[in-house]
Coordinates of C-alpha atoms in Angstrom, one line a residue:
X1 CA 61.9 -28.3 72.2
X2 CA 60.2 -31.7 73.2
X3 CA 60.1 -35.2 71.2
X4 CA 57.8 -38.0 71.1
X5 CA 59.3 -41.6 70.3
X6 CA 56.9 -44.5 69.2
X7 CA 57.6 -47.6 71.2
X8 CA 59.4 -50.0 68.6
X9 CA 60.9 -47.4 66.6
X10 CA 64.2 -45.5 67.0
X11 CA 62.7 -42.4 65.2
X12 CA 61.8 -39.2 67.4
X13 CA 59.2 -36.7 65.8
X14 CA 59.4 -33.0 67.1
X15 CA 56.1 -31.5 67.7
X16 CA 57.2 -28.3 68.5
X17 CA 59.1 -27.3 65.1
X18 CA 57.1 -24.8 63.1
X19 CA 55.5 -25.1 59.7
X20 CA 57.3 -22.6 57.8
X21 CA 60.8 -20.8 58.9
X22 CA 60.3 -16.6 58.9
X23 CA 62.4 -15.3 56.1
X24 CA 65.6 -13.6 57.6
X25 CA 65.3 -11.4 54.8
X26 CA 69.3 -9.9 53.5
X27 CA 71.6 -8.1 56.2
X28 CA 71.7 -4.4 56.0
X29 CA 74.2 -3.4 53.3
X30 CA 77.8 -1.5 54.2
X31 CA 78.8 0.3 51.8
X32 CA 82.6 0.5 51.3
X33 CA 84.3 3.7 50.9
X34 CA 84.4 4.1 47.1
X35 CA 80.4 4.0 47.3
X36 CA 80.9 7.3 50.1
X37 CA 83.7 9.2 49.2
X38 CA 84.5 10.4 45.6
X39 CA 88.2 10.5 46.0
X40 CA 88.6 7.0 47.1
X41 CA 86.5 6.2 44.1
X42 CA 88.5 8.1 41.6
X43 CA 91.5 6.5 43.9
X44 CA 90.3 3.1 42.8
X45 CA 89.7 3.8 39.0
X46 CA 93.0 5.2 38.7
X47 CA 94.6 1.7 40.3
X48 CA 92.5 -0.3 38.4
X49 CA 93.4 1.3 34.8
X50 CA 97.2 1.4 36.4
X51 CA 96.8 -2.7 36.3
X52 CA 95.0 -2.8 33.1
X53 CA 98.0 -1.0 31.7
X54 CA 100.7 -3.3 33.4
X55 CA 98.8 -5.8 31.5
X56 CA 99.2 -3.9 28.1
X57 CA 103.0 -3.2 29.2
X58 CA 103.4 -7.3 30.2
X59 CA 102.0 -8.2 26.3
X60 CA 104.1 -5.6 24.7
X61 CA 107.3 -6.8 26.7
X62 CA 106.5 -10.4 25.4
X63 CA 105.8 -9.1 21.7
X64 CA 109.3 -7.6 21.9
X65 CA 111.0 -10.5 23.3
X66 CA 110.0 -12.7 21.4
X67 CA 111.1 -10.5 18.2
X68 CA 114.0 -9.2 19.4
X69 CA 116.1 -12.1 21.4
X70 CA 117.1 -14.1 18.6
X71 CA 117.4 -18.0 19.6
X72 CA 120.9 -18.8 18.6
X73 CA 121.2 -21.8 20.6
X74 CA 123.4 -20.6 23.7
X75 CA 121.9 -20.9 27.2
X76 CA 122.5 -16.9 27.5
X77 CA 119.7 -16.0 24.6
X78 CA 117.6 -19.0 25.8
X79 CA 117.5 -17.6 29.5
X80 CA 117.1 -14.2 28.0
X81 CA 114.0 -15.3 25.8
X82 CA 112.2 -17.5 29.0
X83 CA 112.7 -14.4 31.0
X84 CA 111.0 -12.0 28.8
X85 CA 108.4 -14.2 28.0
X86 CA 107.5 -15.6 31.0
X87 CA 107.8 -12.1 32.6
X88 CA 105.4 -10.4 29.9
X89 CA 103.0 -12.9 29.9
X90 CA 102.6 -12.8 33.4
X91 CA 102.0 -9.1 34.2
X92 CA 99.5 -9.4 31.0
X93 CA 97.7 -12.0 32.6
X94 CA 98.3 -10.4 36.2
X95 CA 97.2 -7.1 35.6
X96 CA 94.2 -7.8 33.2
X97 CA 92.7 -10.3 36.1
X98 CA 93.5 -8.6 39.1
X99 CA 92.6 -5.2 38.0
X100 CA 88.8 -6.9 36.7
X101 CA 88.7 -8.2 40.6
X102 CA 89.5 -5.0 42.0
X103 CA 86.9 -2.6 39.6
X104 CA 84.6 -5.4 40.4
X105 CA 85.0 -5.4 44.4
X106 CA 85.2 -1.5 45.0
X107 CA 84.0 0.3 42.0
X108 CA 80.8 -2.0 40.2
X109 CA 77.8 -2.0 42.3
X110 CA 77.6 -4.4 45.3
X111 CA 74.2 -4.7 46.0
X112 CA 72.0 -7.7 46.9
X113 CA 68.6 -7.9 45.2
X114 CA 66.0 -10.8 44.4
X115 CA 64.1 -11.8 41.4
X116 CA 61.1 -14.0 41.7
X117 CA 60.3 -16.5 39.4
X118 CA 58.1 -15.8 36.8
X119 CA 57.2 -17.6 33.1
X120 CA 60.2 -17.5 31.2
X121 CA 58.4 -15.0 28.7
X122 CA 57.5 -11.8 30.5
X123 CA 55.1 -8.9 29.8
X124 CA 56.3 -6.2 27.1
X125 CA 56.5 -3.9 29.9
X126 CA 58.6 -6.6 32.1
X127 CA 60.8 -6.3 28.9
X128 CA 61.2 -2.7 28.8
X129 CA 62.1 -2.5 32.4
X130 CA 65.0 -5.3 31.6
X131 CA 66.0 -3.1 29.4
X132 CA 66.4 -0.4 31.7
X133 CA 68.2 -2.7 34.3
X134 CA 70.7 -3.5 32.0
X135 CA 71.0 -0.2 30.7
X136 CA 71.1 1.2 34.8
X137 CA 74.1 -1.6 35.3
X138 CA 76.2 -0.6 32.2
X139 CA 75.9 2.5 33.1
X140 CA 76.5 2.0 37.4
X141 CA 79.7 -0.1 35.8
X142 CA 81.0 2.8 34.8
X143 CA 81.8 1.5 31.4
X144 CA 79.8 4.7 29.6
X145 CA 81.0 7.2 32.3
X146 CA 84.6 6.1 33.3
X147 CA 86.5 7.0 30.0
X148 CA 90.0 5.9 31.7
X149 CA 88.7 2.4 32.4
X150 CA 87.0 1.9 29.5
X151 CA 90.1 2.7 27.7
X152 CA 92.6 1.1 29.7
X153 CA 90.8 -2.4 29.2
X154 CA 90.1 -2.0 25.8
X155 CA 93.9 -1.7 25.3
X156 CA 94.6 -4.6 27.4
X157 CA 92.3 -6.5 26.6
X158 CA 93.0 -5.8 22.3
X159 CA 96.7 -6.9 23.2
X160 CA 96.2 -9.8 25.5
X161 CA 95.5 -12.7 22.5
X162 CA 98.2 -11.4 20.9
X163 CA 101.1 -13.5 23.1
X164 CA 99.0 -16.5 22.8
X165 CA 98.8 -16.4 19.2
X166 CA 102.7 -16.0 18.7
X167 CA 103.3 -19.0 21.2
X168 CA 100.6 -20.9 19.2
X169 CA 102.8 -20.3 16.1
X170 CA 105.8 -21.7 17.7
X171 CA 104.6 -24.9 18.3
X172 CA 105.8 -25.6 14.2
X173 CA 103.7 -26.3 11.2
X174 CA 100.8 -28.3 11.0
X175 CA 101.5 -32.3 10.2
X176 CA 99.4 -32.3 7.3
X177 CA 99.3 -36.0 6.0
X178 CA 102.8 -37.1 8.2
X179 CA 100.6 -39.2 10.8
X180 CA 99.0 -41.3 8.1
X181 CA 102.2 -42.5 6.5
X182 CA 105.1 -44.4 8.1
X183 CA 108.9 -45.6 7.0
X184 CA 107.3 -48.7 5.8
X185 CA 107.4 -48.8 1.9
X186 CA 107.4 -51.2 -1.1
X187 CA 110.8 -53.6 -0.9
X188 CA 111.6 -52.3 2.4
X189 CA 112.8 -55.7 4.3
X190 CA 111.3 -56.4 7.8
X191 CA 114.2 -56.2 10.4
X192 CA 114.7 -57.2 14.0
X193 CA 115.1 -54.7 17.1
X194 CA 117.3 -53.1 17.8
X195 CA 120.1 -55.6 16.2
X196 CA 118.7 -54.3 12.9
X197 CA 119.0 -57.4 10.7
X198 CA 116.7 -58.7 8.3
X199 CA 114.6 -61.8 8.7
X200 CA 113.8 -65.0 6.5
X201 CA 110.5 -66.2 6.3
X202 CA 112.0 -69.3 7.2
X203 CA 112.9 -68.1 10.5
X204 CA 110.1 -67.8 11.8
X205 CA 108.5 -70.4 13.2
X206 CA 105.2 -71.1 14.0
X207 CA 104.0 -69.8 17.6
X208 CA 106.9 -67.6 17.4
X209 CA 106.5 -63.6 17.5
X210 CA 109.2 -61.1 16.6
X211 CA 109.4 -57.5 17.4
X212 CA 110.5 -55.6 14.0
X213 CA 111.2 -52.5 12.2
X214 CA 112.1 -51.2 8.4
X215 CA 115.7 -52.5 7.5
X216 CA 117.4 -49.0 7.9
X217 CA 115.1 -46.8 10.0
X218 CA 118.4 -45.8 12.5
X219 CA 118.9 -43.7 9.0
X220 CA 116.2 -41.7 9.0
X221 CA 116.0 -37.8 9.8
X222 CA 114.0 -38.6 12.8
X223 CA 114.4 -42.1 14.0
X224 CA 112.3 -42.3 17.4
X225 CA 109.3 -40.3 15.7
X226 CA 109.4 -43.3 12.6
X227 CA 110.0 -46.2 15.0
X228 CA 106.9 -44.9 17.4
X229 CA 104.7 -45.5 14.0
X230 CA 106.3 -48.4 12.0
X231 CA 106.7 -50.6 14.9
X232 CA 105.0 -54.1 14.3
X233 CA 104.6 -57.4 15.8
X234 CA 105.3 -60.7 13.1
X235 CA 103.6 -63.6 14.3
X236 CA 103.3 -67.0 12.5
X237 CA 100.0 -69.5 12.5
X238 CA 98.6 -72.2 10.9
X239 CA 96.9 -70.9 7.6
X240 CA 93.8 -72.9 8.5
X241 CA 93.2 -70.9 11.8
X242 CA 92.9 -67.9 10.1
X243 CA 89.4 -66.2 9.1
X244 CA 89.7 -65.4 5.3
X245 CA 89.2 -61.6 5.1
X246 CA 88.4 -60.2 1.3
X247 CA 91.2 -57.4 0.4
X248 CA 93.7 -59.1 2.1
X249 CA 94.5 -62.5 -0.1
X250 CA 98.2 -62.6 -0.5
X251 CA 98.8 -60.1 2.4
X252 CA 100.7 -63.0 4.1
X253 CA 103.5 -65.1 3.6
X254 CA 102.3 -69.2 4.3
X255 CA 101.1 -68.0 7.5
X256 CA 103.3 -64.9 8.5
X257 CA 101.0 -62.0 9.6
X258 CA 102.7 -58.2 10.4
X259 CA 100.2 -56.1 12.4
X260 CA 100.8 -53.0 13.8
X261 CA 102.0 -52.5 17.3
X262 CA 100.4 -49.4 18.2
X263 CA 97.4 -49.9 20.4
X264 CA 94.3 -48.4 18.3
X265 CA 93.1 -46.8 21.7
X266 CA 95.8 -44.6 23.0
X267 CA 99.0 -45.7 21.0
X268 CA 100.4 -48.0 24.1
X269 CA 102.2 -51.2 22.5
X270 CA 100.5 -54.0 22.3
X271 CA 103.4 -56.3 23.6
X272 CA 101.6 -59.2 25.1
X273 CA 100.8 -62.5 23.3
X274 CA 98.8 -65.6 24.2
X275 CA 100.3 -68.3 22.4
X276 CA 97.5 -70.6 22.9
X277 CA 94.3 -68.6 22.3
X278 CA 96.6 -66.2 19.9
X279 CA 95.4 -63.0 21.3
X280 CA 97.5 -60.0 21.6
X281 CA 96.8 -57.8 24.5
X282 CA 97.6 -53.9 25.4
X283 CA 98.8 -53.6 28.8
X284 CA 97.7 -50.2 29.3
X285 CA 93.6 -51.0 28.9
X286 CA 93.8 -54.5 28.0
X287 CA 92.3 -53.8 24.5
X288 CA 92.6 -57.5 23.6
X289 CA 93.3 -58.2 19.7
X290 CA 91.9 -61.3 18.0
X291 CA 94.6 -62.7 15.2
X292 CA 92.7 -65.2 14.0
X293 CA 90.2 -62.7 13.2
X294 CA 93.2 -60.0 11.8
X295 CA 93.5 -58.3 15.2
X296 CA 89.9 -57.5 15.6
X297 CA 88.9 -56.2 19.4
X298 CA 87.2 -58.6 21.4
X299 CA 88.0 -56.5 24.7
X300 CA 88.4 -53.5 26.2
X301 CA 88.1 -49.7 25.0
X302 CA 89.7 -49.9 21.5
X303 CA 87.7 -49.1 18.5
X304 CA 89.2 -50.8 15.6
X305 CA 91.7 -53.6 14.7
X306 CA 95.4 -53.1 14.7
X307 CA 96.5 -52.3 11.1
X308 CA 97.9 -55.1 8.8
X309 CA 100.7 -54.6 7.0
X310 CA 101.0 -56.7 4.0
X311 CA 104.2 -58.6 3.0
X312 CA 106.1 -61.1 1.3
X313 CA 109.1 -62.4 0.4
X314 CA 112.1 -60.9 -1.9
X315 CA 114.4 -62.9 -4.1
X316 CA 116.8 -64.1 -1.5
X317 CA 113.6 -65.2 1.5
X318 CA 114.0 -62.1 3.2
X319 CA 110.5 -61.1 4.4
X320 CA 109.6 -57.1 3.1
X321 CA 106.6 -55.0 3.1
X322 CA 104.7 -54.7 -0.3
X323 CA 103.6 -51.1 0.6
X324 CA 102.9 -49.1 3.7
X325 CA 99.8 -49.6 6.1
X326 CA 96.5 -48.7 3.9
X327 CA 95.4 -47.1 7.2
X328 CA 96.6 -45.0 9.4
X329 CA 98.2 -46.5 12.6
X330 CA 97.6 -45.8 16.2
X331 CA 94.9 -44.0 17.8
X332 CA 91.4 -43.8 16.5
X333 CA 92.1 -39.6 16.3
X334 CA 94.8 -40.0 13.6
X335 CA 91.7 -41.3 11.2
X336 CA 90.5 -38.3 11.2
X337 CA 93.2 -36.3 9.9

């Protein structure tokens, strides 16, 4: 091999290298023993249908674990249950995969061939003899032929949903309309966290921001799942700074706004406030909430403004809510629900 370099150029240009490499065509094929010797092959099948039904014996074990270990609550049925669950579902899974891999690597046929390209619709007799190929590998598979095979994974494979479906089911009932309602109701008085008592609107001062919850939410059946939803941010401006919004006269109390303080994006709490440009900010994706403009996004990957919530005041100044969020808070998914 020689080169040639063009003075003023770093770039060397063979001469030498030939037009077009010879095709190496495939390497000779070895057969493996199953292709040779019918014992090893009928060895094979038998091993192969020997995993497929280890899988079928794996799902059944978890069927009857999960039916007949009772969870009472004690460490000794919940170590019983893991075992026979995690144990059944991994021979099913185990057998049914490796015995495909090991049908495919010493009984289906191993053979290397080539297909030109050719326009995507071929001849009627191209057709035919697709036909035929597919027919010829269904039947080199074994599938028509190999009865126990065929048998064996149609037994595994019938019983292998079957553990995913019953630890589907266990992950409890569907939410329905739970995600679109929170703990905040009609009279329910706005209170501070986590000391719990109510606020006046006369406390809150203008610039100032409090961090609240419904008056009695530490009562609830599920405390930490209501506070993730009906947490919200009170903030206090001047009235005049405030972009009117139609639907929402009266949702504020001479200045007093309650938004929501679940990030719109992913649910992350919107927890930072600029006092001077009276933006709120997410610090997980700096979504970045416009209050003059009733929390609209200005910045960053959320979709939609932070809910309002609308209040006022009860006979003694207490601030409460006049009714729960008219849409649902958090991320943009929960809308759809």
């Amino acid at each position: 091999m020689s080169s040639e370099q063009e003075p003023g150029t770093d770039v060397a240009t063979r001469t030498d290298a030939p037009e077009r490499f010879e095709n190496p065509g495939l390497p000779a094929h070895r057969h493996r023993l199953a292709d040779t010797d019918p014992r090893a092959a009928k060895r094979a099948e038998r091993q192969v249908a020997l995993l497929f039904g280890l899988s079928a014996l794996g799902s059944i074990l978890l069927i009857v674990t999960y039916f007949a270990v009772p969870l009472d609550g004690t460490f000794a049925t919940l170590f019983k249950s893991n075992l026979g669950l995690g144990l059944g579902l991994g021979l099913a899974m185990f057998g049914i995969g490796v015995g495909a891999i090991h049908w495919a690597k010493t009984l289906m046929p191993d053979t290397e061939r080539i297909e030109m390209r050719h326009p995507m619709r071929g001849s009627d007799e191209d057709r035919e003899a697709a036909a035929e190929i597919l027919a010829l590998g269904a039947q080199e598979s074994g599938l028509g032929r190999r009865a126990l095979l065929r048998n064996s994974l149609i037994g595994a494979a019938a019983l292998a949903p079957l553990p995913a479906l019953l630890l589907l089911g266990d992950l409890g009932p569907l939410p329905q309309d739970k995600l679109a309602h929170t703990f905040w109701e009609r009279g329910k008085r706005l209170a501070r966290d986590p000391s719990g008592t109510p606020i006046k609107a006369s406390e809150v001062t203008r610039g100032s921001v409090y961090h609240v919850m419904p008056e009695g939410i530490e009562d609830a059946e599920h405390p930490l799942e209501e506070k993730a939803k009906a947490a919200v941010l009170l903030i206090r401006l001047d009235p005049q700074d405030v972009e009117p919004m139609p639907g929402r006269e009266g949702w504020d109390v001479d200045g007093i706004y309650a938004y929501s303080k679940i990030c719109t994006h992913v649910g992350c709490p919107v927890a930072l406030y600029e006092q001077t440009t009276h933006h709120l900010l997410c610090p997980c994706h700096q979504s970045t909430f416009d209050v003059e403009q009733h929390c609209k996004v200005i910045f960053g990957p959320a979709k939609r403004p932070l809910p309002q919530l609308p209040i006022s005041v009860d006979d003694e100044g207490y601030l409460v809510a006049q009714s729960d969020f008219h849409e649902p808070v958090g991320p943009s998914f929960w809308e759809r629900g």
